[in-house]
Structure formats: C-alpha cells, structure tokens
CSV table of C-alpha atoms in Angstrom, one decimal:
chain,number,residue,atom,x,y,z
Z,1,UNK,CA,-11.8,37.9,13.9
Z,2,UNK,CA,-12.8,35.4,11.7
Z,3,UNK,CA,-11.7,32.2,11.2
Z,4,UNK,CA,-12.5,29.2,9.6
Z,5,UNK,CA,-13.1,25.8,10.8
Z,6,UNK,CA,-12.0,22.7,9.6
Z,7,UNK,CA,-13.8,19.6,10.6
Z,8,UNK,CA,-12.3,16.8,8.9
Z,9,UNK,CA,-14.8,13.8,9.2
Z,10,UNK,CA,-12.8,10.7,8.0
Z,11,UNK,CA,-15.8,8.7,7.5
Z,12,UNK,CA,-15.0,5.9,5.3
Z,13,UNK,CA,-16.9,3.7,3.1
Z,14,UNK,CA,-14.9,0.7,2.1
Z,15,UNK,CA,-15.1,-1.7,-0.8
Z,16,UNK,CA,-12.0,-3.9,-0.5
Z,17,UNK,CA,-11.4,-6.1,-3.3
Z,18,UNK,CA,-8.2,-8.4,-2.7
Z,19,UNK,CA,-6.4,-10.2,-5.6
Z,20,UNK,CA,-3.2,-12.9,-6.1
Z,21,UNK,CA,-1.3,-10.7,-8.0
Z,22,UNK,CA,2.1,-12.9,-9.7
Z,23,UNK,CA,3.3,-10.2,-11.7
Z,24,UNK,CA,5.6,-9.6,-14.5
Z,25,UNK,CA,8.8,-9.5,-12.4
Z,26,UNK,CA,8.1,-12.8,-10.6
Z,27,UNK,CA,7.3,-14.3,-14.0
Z,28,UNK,CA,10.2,-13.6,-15.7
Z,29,UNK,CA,12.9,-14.9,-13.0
Z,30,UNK,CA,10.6,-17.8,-13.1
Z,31,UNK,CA,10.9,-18.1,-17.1
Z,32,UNK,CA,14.7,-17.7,-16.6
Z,33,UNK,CA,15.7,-20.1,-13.5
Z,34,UNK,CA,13.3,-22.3,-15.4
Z,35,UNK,CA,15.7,-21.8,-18.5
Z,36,UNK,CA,18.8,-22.6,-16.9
Z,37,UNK,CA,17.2,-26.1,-15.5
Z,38,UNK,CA,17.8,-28.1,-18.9
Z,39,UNK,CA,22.0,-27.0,-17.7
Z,40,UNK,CA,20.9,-28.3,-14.2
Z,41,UNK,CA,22.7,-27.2,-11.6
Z,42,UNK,CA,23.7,-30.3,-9.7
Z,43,UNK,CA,24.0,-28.6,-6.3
Z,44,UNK,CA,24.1,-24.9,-5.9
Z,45,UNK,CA,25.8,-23.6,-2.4
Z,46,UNK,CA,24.6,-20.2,-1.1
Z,47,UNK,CA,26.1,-17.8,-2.7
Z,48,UNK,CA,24.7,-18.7,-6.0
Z,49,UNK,CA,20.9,-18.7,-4.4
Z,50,UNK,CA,21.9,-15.6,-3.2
Z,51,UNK,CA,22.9,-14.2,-6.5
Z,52,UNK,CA,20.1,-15.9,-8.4
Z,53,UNK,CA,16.9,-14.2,-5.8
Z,54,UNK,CA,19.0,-11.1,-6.2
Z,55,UNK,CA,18.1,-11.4,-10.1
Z,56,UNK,CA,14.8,-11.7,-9.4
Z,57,UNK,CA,14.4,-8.2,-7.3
Z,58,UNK,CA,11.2,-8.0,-6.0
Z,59,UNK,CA,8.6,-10.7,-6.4
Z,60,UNK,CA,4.7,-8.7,-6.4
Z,61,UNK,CA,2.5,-11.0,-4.7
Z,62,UNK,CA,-0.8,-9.2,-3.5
Z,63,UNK,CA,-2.3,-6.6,-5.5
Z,64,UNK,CA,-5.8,-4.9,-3.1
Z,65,UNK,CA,-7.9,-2.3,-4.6
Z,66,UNK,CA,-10.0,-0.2,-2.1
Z,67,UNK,CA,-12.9,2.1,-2.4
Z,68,UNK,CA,-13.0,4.8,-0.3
Z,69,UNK,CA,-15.6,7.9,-0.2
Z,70,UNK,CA,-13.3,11.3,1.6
Z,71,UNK,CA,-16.0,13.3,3.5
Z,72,UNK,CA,-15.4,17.2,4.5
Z,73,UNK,CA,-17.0,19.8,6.7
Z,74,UNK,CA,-15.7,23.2,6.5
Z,75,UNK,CA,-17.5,25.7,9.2
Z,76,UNK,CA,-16.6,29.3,9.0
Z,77,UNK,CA,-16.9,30.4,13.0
Z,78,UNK,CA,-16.5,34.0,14.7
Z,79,UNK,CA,-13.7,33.6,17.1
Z,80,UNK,CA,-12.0,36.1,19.4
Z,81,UNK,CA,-12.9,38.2,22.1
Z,82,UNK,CA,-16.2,40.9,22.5
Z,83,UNK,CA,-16.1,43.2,26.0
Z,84,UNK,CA,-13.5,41.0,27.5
Z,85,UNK,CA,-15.9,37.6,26.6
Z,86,UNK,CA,-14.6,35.1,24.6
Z,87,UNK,CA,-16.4,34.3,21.3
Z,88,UNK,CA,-16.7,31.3,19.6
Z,89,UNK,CA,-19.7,30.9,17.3
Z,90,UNK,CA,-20.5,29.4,14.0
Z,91,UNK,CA,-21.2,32.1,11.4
Z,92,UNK,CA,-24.7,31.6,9.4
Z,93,UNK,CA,-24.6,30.3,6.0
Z,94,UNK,CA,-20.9,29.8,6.7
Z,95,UNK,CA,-21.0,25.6,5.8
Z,96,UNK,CA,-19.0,23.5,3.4
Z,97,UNK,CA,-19.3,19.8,2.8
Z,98,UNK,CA,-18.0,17.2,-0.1
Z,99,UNK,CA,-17.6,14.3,-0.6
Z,100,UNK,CA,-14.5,12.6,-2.4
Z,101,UNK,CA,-14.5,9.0,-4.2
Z,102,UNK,CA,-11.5,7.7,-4.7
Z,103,UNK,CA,-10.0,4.0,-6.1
Z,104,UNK,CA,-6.6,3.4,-4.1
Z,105,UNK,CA,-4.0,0.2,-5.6
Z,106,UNK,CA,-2.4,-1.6,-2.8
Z,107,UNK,CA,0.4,-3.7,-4.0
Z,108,UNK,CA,2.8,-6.2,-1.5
Z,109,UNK,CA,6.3,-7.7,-2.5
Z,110,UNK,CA,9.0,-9.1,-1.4
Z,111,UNK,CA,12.4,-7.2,-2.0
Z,112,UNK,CA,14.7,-10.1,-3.0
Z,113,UNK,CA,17.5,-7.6,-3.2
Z,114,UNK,CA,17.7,-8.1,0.8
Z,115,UNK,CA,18.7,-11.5,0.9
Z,116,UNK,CA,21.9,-12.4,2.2
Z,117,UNK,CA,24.1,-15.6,2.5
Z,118,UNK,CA,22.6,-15.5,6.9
Z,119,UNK,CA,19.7,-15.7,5.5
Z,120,UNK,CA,20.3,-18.8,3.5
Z,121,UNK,CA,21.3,-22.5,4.6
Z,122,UNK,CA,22.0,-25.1,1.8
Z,123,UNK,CA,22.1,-28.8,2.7
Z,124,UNK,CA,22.5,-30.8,-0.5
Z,125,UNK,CA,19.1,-30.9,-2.0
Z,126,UNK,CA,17.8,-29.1,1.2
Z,127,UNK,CA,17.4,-25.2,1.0
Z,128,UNK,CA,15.7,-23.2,4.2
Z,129,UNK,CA,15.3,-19.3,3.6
Z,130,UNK,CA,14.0,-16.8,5.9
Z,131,UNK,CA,12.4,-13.9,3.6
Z,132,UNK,CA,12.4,-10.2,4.5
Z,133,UNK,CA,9.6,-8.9,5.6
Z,134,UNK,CA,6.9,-8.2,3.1
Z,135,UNK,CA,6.2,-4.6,1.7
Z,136,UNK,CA,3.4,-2.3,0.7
Z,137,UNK,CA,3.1,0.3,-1.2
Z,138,UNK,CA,0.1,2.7,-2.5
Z,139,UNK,CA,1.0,2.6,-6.7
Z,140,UNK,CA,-2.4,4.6,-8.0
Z,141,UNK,CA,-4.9,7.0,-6.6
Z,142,UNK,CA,-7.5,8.0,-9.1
Z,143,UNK,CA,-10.2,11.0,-7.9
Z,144,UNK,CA,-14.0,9.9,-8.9
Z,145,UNK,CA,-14.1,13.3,-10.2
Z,146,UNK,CA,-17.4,12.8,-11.8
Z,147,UNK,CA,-19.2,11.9,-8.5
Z,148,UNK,CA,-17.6,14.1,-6.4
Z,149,UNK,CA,-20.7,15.7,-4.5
Z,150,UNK,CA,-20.6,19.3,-2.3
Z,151,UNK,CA,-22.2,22.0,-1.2
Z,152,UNK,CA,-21.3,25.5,0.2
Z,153,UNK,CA,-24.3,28.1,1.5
Z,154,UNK,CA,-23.6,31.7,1.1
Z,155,UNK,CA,-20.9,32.5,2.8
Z,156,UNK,CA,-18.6,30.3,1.7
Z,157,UNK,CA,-17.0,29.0,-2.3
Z,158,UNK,CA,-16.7,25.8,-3.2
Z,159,UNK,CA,-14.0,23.3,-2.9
Z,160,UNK,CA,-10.7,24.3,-5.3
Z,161,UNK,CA,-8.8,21.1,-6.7
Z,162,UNK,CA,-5.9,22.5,-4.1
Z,163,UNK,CA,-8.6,21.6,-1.7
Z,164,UNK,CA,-9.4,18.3,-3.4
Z,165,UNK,CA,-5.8,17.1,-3.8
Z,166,UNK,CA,-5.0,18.0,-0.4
Z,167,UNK,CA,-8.5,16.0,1.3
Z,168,UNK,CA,-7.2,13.0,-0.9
Z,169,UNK,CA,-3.8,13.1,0.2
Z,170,UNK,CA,-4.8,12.9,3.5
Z,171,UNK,CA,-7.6,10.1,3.0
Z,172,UNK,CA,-4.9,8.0,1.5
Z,173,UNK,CA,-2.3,8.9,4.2
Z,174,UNK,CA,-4.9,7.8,6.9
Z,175,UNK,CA,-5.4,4.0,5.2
Z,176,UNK,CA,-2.9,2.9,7.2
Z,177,UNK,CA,-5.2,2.8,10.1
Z,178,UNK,CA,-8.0,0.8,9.1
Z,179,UNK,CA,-6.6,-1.6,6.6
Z,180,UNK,CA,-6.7,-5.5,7.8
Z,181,UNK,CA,-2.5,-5.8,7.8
Z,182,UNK,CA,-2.3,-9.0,9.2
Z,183,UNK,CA,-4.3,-10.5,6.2
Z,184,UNK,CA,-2.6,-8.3,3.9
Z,185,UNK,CA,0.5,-9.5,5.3
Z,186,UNK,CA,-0.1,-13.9,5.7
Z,187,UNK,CA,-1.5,-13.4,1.7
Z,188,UNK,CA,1.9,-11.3,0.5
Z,189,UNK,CA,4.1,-13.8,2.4
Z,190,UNK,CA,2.2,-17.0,1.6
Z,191,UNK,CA,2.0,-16.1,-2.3
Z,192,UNK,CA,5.8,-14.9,-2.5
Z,193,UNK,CA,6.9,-18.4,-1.2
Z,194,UNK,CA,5.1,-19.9,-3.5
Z,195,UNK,CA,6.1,-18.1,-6.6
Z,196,UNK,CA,9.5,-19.2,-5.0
Z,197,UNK,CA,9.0,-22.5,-5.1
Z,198,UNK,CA,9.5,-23.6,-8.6
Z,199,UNK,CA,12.7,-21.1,-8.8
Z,200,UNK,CA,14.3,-23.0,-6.4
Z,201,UNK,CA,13.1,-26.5,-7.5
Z,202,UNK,CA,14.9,-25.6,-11.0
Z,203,UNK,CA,17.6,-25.1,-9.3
Z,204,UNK,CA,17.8,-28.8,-8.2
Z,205,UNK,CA,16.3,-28.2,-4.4
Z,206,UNK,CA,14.3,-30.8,-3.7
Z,207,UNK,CA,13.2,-30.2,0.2
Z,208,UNK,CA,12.8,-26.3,0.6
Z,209,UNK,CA,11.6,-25.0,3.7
Z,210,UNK,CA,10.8,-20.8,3.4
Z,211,UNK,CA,10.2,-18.8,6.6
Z,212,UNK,CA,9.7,-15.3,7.7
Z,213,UNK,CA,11.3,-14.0,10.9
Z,214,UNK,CA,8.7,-13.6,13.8
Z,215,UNK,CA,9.7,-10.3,15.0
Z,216,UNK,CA,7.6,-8.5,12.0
Z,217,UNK,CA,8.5,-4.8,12.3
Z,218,UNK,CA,5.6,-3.1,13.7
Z,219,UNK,CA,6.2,0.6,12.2
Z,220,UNK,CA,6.4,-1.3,8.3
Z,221,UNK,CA,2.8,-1.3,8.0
Z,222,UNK,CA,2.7,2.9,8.0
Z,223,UNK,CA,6.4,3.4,7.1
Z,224,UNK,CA,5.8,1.0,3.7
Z,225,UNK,CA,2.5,2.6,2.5
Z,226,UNK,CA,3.7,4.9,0.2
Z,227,UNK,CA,1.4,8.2,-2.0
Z,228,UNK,CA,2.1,8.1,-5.4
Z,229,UNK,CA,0.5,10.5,-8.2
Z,230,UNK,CA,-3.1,11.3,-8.1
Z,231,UNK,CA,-4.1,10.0,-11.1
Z,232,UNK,CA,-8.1,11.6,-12.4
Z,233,UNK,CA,-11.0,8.6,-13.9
Z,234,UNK,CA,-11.4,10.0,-17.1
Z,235,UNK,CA,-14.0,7.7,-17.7
C-alpha cells in the first residue's frame, strides 16, 4: 500500500512589527464625550459611565503585523506488510517541499460593551474602573503568492491552492504558541486606559483610577485569536 506522508515542519521566520493603534472607534466616542463636555456633566453616577463606555463598544488599541514563512514536507512512503514483515520505506523521487509567506494583522481591544455598574465605583470627581480583559483577534491573512517557492521530484505534483489554503490555515492557527502575549497584552491594556482617559475627564472625573482584574483568563490568548479570510498580495 501506498501512502503518503505528511511532515509538517512549522518552522517559522518571524518579523514582528508592533504598532499603537487608536482607531476609528476609539476616536469617535472620544470626539463625542468630548462634545457633550461644553453641557458638562456636573457629576455623573454609574449608570451613566456605564451607558456612555457602552457607546463607545470596543476601543482598538494594539494593532501587530507579523511575517511568517509556512514550510512543508510531503514524503510519499511504502507502508504495509511484505511476507509477514512490516514495511515502512520512503518511496524514491517521492518528495514535496514549499514554502509559504504570509503577512498576518494582529489587532487587541477592549469590548466596552462588558462593563457593568460592579465594575464601576463613582466617588464625586473620583471614578475607579476595572476593564475586561483585553482581546485579540487575527483581522487579515494575505498569501505572498508571488514568492511562494516548492518543489516536487517525479513522483509527486505540486502543491494545489487546496493545499496552500489549508498549510496557511494551519500556520495561522499555530500563532498562538509563539506570539509574546504578555507584551501584547500590558501594550493593549496600557493604550485602552489611556484612550479612556480624556473620555472620562470630559465627563467631569477628575481623579480616575483604571484597573484590570489579576486573574487574566489563561485559555483568552488561543480562544481570542480568531482566522479570518485569506486575503492574496496582488502586488
């Protein structure tokens, strides 16, 4: 019988470029607490912080793009059973290989939507908010098509896009592992409170204390990441 072998070598060339992203969501419930300043709110109680972060839905605060090269080996082998011996041989001329470049976006918020009144404690011009914990999620995966690099010897056809889509899928599935999370996650926490800052401040706080609970859920790192669409460099 024969059967092909899949050797899936993950190794992984990484060019991480990491980037204070205050996008346009953050911006605009900035633009429009600031707006409602000039009416000043004298002293808002908790339910109306509650309502005004809820506005706001998620603030984007870290923005990492990563290159990564997907490497492949594909062996064809002869396995079964000759004269009661088992066989288990690579077949000649039966080798695959490629290579995969891909660019993978990396963005981290804060879902404002989350925050309730326990999370919130108003003291006259004193607010202290403990956040929920930041999120990531994969938001575009374009294929280096043009440098994608592979062989195949005799016995074997080349690499289909099936193939291709599927490697990538997995490369970007895997990132999970060898990403530095507890960077990603101090920079998405420490830029979210402070595109909070000056919301609150418009709303008349002047001491604001903003935490994070300690207990950071240690599955959110894999369980966050999310695969969106391959998307091709056409250029």
């Amino acid at each position: 019988m024969v059967k092909r072998y899949l050797e899936t070598d993950m190794k992984k060339r990484y060019l991480l470029f990491a980037g204070l992203a205050v996008l346009l969501s953050a911006s605009a419930c900035r633009q429009e607490t600031a707006g409602q300043a000039e009416s000043a709110i004298e002293q808002a109680d908790s339910a109306t912080v509650v309502l005004r972060l809820q506005q706001c839905s998620r603030i984007y605060s870290t923005e990492y793009k990563i290159h990564k090269i997907i490497t492949n080996r594909d062996q064809m082998k002869l396995e079964g059973n000759i004269i009661n011996r088992k066989v288990d041989m690579p077949i000649p001329s039966g080798t695959r290989k490629i290579a995969i470049p891909i660019d993978v976006v990396i963005k981290g918020y804060t879902d404002l939507s989350q925050i309730s009144e326990k999370n919130i404690k108003v003291e006259g011009k004193k607010i202290s908010i403990i956040l929920p914990d930041p999120q990531f999620a994969v938001t575009a995966v374009k294929i280096d098509r043009k440098n994608i690099a592979q062989t195949a010897e005799l016995m074997r056809s080349r690499y289909q896009e099936q193939d291709i889509n599927r490697l990538t899928r997995q490369g970007v599935n895997s990132l999970h592992k060898d990403l530095p999370w507890n960077e990603f996650l101090e920079t998405a926490r420490s830029n979210a409170a402070y595109t909070l800052f000056p919301i609150l401040q418009a709303m008349g706080f002047k001491e604001i204390h903003i935490q994070y609970r300690d207990n950071l859920k240690e599955d959110s790192k894999e369980s966050l990441l999310l695969f969106k669409t391959i998307e091709e460099r056409k250029s």
